[in-house]
Coordinates of N, CA, C and O in Angstrom, one line a residue:
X13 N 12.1 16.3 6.0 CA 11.9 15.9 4.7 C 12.1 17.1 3.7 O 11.7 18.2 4.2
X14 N 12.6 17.0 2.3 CA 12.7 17.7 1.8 C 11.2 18.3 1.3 O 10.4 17.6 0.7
X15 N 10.9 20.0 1.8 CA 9.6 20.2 1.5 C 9.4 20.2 -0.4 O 8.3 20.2 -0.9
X16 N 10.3 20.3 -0.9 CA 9.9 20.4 -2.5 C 9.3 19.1 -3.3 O 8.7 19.1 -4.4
X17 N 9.7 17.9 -2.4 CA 9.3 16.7 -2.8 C 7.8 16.2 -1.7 O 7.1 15.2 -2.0
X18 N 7.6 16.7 -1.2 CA 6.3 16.5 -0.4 C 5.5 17.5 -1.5 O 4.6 16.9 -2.1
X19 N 5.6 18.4 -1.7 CA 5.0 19.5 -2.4 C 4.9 18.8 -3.6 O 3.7 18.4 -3.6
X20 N 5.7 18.4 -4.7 CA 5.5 17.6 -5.7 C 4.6 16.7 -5.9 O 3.8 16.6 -6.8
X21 N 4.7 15.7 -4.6 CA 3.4 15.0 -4.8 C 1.7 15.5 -4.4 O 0.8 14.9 -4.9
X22 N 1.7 16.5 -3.8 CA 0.6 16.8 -3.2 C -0.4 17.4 -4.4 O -1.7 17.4 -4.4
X23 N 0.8 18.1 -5.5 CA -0.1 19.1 -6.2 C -0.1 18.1 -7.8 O 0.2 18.5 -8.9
X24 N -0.4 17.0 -7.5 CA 0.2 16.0 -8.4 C -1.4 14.9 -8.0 O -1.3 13.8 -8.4
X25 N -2.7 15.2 -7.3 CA -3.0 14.4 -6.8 C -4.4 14.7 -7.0 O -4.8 15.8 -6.6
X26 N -5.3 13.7 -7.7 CA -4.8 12.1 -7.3 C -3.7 11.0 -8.3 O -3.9 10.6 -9.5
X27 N -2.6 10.9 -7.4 CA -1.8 10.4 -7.9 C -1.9 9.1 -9.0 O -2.1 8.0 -8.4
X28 N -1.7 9.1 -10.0 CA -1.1 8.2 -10.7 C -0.1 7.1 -10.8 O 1.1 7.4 -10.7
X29 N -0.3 5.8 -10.9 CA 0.5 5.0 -11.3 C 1.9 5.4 -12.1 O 3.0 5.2 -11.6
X30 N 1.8 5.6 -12.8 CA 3.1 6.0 -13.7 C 3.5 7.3 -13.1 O 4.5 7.6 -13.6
X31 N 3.2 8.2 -12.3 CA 4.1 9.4 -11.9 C 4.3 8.4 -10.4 O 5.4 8.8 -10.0
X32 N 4.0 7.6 -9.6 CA 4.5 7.7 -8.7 C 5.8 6.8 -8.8 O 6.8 7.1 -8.1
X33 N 5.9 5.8 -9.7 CA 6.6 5.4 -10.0 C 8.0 5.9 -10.5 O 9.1 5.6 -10.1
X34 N 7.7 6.7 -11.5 CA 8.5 7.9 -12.0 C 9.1 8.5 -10.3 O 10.3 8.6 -10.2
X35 N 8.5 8.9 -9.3 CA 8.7 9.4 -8.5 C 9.9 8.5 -7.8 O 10.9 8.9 -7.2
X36 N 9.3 7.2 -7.9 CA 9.8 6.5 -6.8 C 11.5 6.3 -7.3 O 12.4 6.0 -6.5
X37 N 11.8 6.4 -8.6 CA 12.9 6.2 -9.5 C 13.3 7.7 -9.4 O 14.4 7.7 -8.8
X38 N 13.0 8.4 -9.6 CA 13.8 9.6 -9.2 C 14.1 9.9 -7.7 O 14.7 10.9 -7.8
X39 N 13.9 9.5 -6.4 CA 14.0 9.3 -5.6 C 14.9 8.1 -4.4 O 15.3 8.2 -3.3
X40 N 14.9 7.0 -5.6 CA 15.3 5.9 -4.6 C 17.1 6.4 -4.0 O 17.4 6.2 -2.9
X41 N 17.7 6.8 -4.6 CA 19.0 7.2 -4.2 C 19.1 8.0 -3.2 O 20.2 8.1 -2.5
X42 N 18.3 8.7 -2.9 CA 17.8 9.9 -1.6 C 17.3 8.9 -0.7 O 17.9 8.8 0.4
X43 N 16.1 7.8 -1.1 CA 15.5 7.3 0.0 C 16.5 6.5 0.5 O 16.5 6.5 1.8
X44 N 17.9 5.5 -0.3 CA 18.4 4.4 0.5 C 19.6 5.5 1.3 O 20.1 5.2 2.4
X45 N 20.0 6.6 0.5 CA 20.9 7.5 1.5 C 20.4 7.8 2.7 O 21.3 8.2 3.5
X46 N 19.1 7.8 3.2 CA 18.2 8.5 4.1 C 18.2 7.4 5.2 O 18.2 7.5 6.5
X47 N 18.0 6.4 4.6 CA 17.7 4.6 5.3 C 19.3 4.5 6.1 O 19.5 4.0 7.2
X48 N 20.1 4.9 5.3 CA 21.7 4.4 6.2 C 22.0 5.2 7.2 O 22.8 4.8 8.1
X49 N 21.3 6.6 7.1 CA 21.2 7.9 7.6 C 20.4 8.1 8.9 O 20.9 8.9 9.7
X50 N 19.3 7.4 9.1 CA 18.3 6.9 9.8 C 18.5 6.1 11.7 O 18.9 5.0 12.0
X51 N 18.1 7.0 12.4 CA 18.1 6.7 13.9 C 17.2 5.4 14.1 O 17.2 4.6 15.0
X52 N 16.2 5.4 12.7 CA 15.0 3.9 12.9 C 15.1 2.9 12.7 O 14.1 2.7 12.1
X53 N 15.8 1.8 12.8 CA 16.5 0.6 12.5 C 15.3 -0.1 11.7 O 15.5 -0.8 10.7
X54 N 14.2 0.2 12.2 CA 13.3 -0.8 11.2 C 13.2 -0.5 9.6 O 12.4 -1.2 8.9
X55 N 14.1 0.7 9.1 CA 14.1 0.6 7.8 C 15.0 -0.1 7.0 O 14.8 -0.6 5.9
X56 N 16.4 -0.1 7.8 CA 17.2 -0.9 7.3 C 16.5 -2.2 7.3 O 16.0 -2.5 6.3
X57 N 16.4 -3.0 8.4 CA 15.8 -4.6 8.3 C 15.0 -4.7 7.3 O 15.2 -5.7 6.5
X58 N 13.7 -3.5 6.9 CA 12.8 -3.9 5.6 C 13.8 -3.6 4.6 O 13.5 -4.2 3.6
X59 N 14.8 -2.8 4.5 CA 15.9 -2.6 3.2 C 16.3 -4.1 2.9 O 16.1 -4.6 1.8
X60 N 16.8 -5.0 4.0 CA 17.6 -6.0 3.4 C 16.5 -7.4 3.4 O 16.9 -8.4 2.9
X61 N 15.0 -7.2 4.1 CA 14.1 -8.0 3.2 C 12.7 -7.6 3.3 O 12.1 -7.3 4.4
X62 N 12.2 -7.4 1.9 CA 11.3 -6.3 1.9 C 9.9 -6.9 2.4 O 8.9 -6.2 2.5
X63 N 9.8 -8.4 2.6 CA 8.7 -8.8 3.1 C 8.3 -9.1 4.7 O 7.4 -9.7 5.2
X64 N 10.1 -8.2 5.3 CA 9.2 -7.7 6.7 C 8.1 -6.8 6.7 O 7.9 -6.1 5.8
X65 N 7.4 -6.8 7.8 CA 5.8 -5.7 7.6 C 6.7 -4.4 8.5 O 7.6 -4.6 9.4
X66 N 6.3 -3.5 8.1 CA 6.7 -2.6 8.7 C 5.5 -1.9 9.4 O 4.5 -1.7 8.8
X67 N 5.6 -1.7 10.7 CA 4.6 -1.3 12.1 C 4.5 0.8 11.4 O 5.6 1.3 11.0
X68 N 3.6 1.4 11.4 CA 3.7 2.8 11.5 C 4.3 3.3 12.2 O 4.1 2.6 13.1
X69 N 5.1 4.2 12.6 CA 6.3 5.3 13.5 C 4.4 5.9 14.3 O 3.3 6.2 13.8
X70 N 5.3 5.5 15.9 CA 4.3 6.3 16.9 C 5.6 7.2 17.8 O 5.5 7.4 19.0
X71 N 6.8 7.6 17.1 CA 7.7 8.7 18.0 C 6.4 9.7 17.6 O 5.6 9.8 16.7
X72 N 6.6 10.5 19.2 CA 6.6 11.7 19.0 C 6.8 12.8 18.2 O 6.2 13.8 17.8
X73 N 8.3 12.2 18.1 CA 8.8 13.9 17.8 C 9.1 13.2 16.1 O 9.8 12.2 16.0
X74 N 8.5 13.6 14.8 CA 8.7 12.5 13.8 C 9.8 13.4 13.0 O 9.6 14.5 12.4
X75 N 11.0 12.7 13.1 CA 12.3 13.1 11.8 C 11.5 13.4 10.5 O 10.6 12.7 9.9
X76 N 11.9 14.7 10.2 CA 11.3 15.0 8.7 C 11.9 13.9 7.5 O 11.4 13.8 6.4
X77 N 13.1 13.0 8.0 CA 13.5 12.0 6.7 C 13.5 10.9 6.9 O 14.0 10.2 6.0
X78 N 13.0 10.5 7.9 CA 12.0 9.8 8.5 C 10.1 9.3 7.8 O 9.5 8.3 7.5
X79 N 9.9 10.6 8.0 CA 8.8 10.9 6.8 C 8.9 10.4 5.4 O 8.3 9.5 4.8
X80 N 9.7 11.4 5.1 CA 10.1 10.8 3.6 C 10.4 9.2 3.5 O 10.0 8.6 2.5
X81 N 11.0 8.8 4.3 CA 11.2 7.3 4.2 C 9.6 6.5 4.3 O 9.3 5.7 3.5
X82 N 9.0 6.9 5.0 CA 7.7 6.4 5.3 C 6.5 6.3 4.0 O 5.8 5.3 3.6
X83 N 6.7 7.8 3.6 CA 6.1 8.1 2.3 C 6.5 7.4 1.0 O 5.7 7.1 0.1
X84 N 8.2 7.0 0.9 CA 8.6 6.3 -0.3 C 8.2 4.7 0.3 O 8.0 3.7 -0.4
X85 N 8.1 4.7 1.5 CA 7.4 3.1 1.0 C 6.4 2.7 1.0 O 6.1 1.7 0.4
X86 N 5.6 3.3 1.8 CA 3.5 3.4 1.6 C 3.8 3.2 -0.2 O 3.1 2.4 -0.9
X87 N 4.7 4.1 -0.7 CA 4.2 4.6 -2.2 C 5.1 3.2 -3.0 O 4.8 2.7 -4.1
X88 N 5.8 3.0 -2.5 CA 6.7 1.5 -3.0 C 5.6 0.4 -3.3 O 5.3 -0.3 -4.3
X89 N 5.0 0.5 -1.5 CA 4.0 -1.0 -1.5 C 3.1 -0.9 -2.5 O 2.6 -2.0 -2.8
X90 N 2.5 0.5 -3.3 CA 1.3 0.3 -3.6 C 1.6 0.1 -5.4 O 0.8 -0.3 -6.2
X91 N 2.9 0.6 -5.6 CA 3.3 -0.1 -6.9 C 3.3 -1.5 -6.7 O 2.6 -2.1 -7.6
X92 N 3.8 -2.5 -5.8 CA 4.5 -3.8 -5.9 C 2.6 -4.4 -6.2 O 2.4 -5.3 -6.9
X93 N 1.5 -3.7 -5.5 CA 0.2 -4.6 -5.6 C -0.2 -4.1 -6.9 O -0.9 -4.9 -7.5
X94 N 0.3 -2.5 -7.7 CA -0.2 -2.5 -8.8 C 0.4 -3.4 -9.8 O -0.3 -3.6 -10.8
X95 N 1.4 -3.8 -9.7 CA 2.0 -4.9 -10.9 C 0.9 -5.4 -10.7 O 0.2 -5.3 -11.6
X96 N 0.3 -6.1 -9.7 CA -0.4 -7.5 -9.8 C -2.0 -7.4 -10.2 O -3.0 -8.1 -9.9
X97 N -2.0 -6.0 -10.9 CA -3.3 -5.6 -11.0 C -4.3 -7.2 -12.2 O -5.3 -7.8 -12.1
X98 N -3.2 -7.1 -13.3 CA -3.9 -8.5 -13.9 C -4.0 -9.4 -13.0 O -5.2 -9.6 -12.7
X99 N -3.1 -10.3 -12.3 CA -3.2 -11.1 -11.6 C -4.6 -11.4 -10.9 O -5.2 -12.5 -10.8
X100 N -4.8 -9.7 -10.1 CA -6.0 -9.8 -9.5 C -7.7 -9.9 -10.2 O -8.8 -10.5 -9.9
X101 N -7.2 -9.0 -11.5 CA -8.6 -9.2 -12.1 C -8.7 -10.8 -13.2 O -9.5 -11.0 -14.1
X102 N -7.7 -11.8 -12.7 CA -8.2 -13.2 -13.0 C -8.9 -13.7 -11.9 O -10.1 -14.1 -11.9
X103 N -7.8 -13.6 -10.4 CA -8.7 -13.3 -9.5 C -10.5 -13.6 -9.2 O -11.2 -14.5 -8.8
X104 N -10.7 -12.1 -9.8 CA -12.1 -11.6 -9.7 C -12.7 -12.1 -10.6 O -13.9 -12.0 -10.5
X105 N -12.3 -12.8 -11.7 CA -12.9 -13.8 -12.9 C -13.5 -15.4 -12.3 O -14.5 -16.0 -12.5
X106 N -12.5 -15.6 -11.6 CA -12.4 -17.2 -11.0 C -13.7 -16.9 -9.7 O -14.5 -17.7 -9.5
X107 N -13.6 -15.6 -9.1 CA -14.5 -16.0 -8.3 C -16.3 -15.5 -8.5 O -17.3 -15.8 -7.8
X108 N -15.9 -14.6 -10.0 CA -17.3 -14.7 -10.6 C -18.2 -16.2 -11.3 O -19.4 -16.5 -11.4
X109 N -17.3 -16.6 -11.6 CA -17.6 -18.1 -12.3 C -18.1 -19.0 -11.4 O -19.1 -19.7 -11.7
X110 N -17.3 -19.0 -9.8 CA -17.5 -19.7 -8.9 C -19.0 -19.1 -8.0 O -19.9 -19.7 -7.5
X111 N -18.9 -18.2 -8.0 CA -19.8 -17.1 -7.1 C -21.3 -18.1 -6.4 O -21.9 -18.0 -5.3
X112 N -21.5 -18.8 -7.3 CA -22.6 -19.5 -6.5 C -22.6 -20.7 -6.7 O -23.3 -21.4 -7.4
X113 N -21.6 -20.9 -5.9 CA -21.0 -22.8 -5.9 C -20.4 -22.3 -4.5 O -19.2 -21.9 -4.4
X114 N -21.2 -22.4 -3.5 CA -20.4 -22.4 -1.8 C -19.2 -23.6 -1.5 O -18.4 -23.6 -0.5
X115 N -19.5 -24.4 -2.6 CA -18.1 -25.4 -2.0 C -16.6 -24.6 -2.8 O -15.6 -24.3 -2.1
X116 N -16.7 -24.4 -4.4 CA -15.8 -23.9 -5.2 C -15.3 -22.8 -4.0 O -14.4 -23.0 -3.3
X117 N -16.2 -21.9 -4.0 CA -16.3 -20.5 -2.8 C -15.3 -20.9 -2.2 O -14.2 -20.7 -2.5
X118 N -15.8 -21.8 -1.1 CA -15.0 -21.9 0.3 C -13.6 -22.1 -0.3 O -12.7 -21.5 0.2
X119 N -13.2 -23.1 -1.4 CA -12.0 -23.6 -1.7 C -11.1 -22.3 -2.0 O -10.1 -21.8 -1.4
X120 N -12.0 -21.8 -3.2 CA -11.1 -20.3 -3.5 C -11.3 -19.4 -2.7 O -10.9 -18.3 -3.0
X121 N -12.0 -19.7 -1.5 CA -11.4 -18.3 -0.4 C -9.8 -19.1 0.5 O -8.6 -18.7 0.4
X122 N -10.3 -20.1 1.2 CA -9.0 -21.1 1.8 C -7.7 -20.9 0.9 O -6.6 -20.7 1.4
X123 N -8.0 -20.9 -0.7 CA -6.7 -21.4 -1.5 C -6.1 -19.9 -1.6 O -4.9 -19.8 -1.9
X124 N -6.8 -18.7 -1.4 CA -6.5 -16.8 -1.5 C -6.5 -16.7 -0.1 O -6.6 -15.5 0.1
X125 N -6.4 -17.2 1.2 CA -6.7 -16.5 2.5 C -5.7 -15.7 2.6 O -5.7 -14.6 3.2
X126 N -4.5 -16.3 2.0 CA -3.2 -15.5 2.8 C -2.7 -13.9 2.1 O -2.2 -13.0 2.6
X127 N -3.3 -14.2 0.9 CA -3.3 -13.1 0.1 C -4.5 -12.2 0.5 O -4.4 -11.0 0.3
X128 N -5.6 -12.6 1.1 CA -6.5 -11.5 1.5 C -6.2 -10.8 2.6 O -6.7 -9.7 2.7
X129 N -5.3 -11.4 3.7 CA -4.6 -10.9 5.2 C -3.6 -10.1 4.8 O -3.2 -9.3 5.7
X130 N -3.2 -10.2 3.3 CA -2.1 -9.0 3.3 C -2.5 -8.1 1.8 O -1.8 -7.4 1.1
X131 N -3.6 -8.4 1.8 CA -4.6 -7.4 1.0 C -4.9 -6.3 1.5 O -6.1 -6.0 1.3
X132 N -4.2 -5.2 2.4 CA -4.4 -4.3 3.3 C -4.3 -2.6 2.3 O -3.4 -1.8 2.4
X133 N -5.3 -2.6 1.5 CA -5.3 -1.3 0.3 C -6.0 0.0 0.8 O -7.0 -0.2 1.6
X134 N -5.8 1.2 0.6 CA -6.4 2.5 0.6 C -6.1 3.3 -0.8 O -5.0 3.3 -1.4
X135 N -7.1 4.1 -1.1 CA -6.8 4.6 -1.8 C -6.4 6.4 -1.5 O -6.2 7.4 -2.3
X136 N -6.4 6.3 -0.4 CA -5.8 7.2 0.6 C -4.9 6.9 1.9 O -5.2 6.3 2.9
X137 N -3.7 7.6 1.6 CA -2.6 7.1 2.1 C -2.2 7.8 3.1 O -1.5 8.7 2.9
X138 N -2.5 7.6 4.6 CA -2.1 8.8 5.7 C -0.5 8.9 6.6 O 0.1 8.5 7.6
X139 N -0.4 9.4 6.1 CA 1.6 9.9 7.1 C 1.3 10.2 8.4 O 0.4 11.0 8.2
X140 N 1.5 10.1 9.4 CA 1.2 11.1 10.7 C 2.9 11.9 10.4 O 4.1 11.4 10.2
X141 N 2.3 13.6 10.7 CA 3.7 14.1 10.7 C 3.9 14.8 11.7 O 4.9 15.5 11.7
X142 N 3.0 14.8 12.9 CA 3.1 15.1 14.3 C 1.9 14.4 15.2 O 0.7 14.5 15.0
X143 N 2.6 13.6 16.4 CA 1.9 12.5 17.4 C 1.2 13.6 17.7 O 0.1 13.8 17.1
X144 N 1.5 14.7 18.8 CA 1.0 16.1 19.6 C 1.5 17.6 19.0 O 2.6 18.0 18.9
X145 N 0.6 18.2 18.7 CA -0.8 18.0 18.3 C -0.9 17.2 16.6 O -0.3 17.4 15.5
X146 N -2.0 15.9 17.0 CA -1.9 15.1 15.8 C -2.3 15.4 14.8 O -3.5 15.6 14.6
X147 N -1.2 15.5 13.5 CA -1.0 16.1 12.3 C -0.5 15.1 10.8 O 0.7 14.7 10.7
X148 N -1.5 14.8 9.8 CA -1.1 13.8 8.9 C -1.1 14.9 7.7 O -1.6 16.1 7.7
X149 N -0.4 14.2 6.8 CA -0.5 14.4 5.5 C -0.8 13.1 4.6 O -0.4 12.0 4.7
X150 N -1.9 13.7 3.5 CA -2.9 13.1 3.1 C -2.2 12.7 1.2 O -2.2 13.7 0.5
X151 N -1.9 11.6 0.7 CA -2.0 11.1 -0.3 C -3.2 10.5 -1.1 O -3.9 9.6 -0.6
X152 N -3.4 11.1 -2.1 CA -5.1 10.2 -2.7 C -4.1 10.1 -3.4 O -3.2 10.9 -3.5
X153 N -4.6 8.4 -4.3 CA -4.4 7.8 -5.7 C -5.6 7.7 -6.3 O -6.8 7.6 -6.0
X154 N -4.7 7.6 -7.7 CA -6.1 7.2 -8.4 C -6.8 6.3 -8.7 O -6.5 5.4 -9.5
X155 N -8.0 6.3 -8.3 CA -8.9 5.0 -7.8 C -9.1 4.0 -9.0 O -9.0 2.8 -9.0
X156 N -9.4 4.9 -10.2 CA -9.5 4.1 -11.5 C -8.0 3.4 -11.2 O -7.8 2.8 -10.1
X157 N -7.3 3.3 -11.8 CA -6.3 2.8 -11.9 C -6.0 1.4 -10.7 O -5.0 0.6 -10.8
X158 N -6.6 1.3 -10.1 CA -6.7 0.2 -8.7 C -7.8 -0.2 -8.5 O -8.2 -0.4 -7.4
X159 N -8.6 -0.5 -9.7 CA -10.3 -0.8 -9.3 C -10.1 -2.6 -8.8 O -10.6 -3.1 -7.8
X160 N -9.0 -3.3 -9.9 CA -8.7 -4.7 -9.1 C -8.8 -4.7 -8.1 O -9.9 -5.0 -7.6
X161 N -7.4 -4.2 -7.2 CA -7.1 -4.2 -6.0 C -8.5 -3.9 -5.2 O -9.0 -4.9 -4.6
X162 N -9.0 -3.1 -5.1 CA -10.2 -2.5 -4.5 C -11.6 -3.4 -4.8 O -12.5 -3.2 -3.9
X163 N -11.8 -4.0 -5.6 CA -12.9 -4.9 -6.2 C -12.7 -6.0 -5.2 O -13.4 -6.4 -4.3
X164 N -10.9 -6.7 -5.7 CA -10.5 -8.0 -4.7 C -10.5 -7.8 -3.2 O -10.9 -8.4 -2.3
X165 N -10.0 -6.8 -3.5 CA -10.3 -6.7 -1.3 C -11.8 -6.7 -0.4 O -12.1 -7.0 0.8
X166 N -12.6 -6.1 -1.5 CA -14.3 -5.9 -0.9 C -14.6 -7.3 -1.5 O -15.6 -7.7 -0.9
X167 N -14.1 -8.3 -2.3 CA -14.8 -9.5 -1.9 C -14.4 -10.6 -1.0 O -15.2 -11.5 -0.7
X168 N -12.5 -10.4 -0.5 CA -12.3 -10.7 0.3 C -12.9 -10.4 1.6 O -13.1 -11.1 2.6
X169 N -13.2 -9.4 1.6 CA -14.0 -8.7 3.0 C -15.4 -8.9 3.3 O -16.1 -8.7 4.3
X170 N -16.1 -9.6 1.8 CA -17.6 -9.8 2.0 C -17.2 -11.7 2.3 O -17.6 -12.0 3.4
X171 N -17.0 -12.0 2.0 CA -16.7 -13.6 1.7 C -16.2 -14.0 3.8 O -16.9 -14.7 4.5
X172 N -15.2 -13.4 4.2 CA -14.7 -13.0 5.4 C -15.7 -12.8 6.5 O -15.8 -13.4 7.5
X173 N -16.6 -11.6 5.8 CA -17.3 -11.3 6.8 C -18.8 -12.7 6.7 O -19.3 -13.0 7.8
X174 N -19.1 -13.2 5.9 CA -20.0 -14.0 5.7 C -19.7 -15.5 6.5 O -20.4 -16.4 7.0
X175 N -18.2 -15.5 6.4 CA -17.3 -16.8 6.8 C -18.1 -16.7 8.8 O -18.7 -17.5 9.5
X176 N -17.6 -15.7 9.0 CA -17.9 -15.2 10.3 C -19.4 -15.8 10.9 O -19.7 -16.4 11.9
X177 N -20.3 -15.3 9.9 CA -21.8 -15.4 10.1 C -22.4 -17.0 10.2 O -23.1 -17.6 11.0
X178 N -21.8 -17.5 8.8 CA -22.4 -18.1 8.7 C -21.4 -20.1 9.9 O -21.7 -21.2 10.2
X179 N -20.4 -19.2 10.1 CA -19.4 -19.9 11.1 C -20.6 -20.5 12.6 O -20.1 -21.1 13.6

């Protein structure tokens, strides 16, 4: 991977919405050259539909543009959930209103499940950039800027975990 663009982000952090963005646009012409370029087939497949999931790289030995590929889409996905940051904070409106109506509850967890299964957020983003001896590099975002995301997922995960209990 090109080290001047790993370096860019690192001393850039905690990352911002609008620079990573910025980033991801100054970048994408490198990233889809990198993807045609690529011994990993699984980036092409997510190239031509982006709502394959993509599994983490457990090679060994990890291609440095490889990396880079990995890093522009950890950082892709986490714009596509920031668009939906209103979205989510109606979300978190509908289920404050509802909050103690266990029938409403259950409806608006059943009618959001599928969005809570792919509610999968951090606000720290880890690369592995060597399997042996194991070696990541560490992205933080900035947490303000994702409090939706992060609000909606801990109530998906309380609501979840209660579903369990009281199951």
């Amino acid at each position: 991977m090109n080290i001047k663009l790993q370096d860019e982000l690192q001393k850039h952090q905690p990352l911002k919405a609008e620079q990573i963005k910025t980033w991801l646009v100054e970048n994408e012409n490198y990233f889809n050259f990198l993807i045609s370029q690529s011994n990993c087939n699984k980036w092409s497949i997510w190239l031509e539909d982006k709502a394959t999931h993509i599994y983490p790289c457990v090679c060994s030995n990890r291609e440095k543009n490889c990396i880079f590929i990995e890093i522009y889409y950890q950082l892709d996905r986490v714009i596509q959930l920031y668009q939906k940051e209103e979205y989510f904070k109606i979300l978190i409106e509908e289920y404050k209103q509802i909050s103690s109506d266990k029938i409403a509850l259950s409806e608006w967890f059943n009618k959001n499940k599928k969005l809570a299964s792919e509610l999968a957020f951090d606000t720290e983003i880890s690369i592995m950039l060597e399997l042996e001896p194991y070696k990541t590099s560490k992205i933080i975002l900035n947490e303000n800027e994702f409090k939706n995301i992060i609000e909606l997922q801990n109530i998906f995960n309380e609501l979840e975990y209660n579903q369990i209990i009281n199951s």
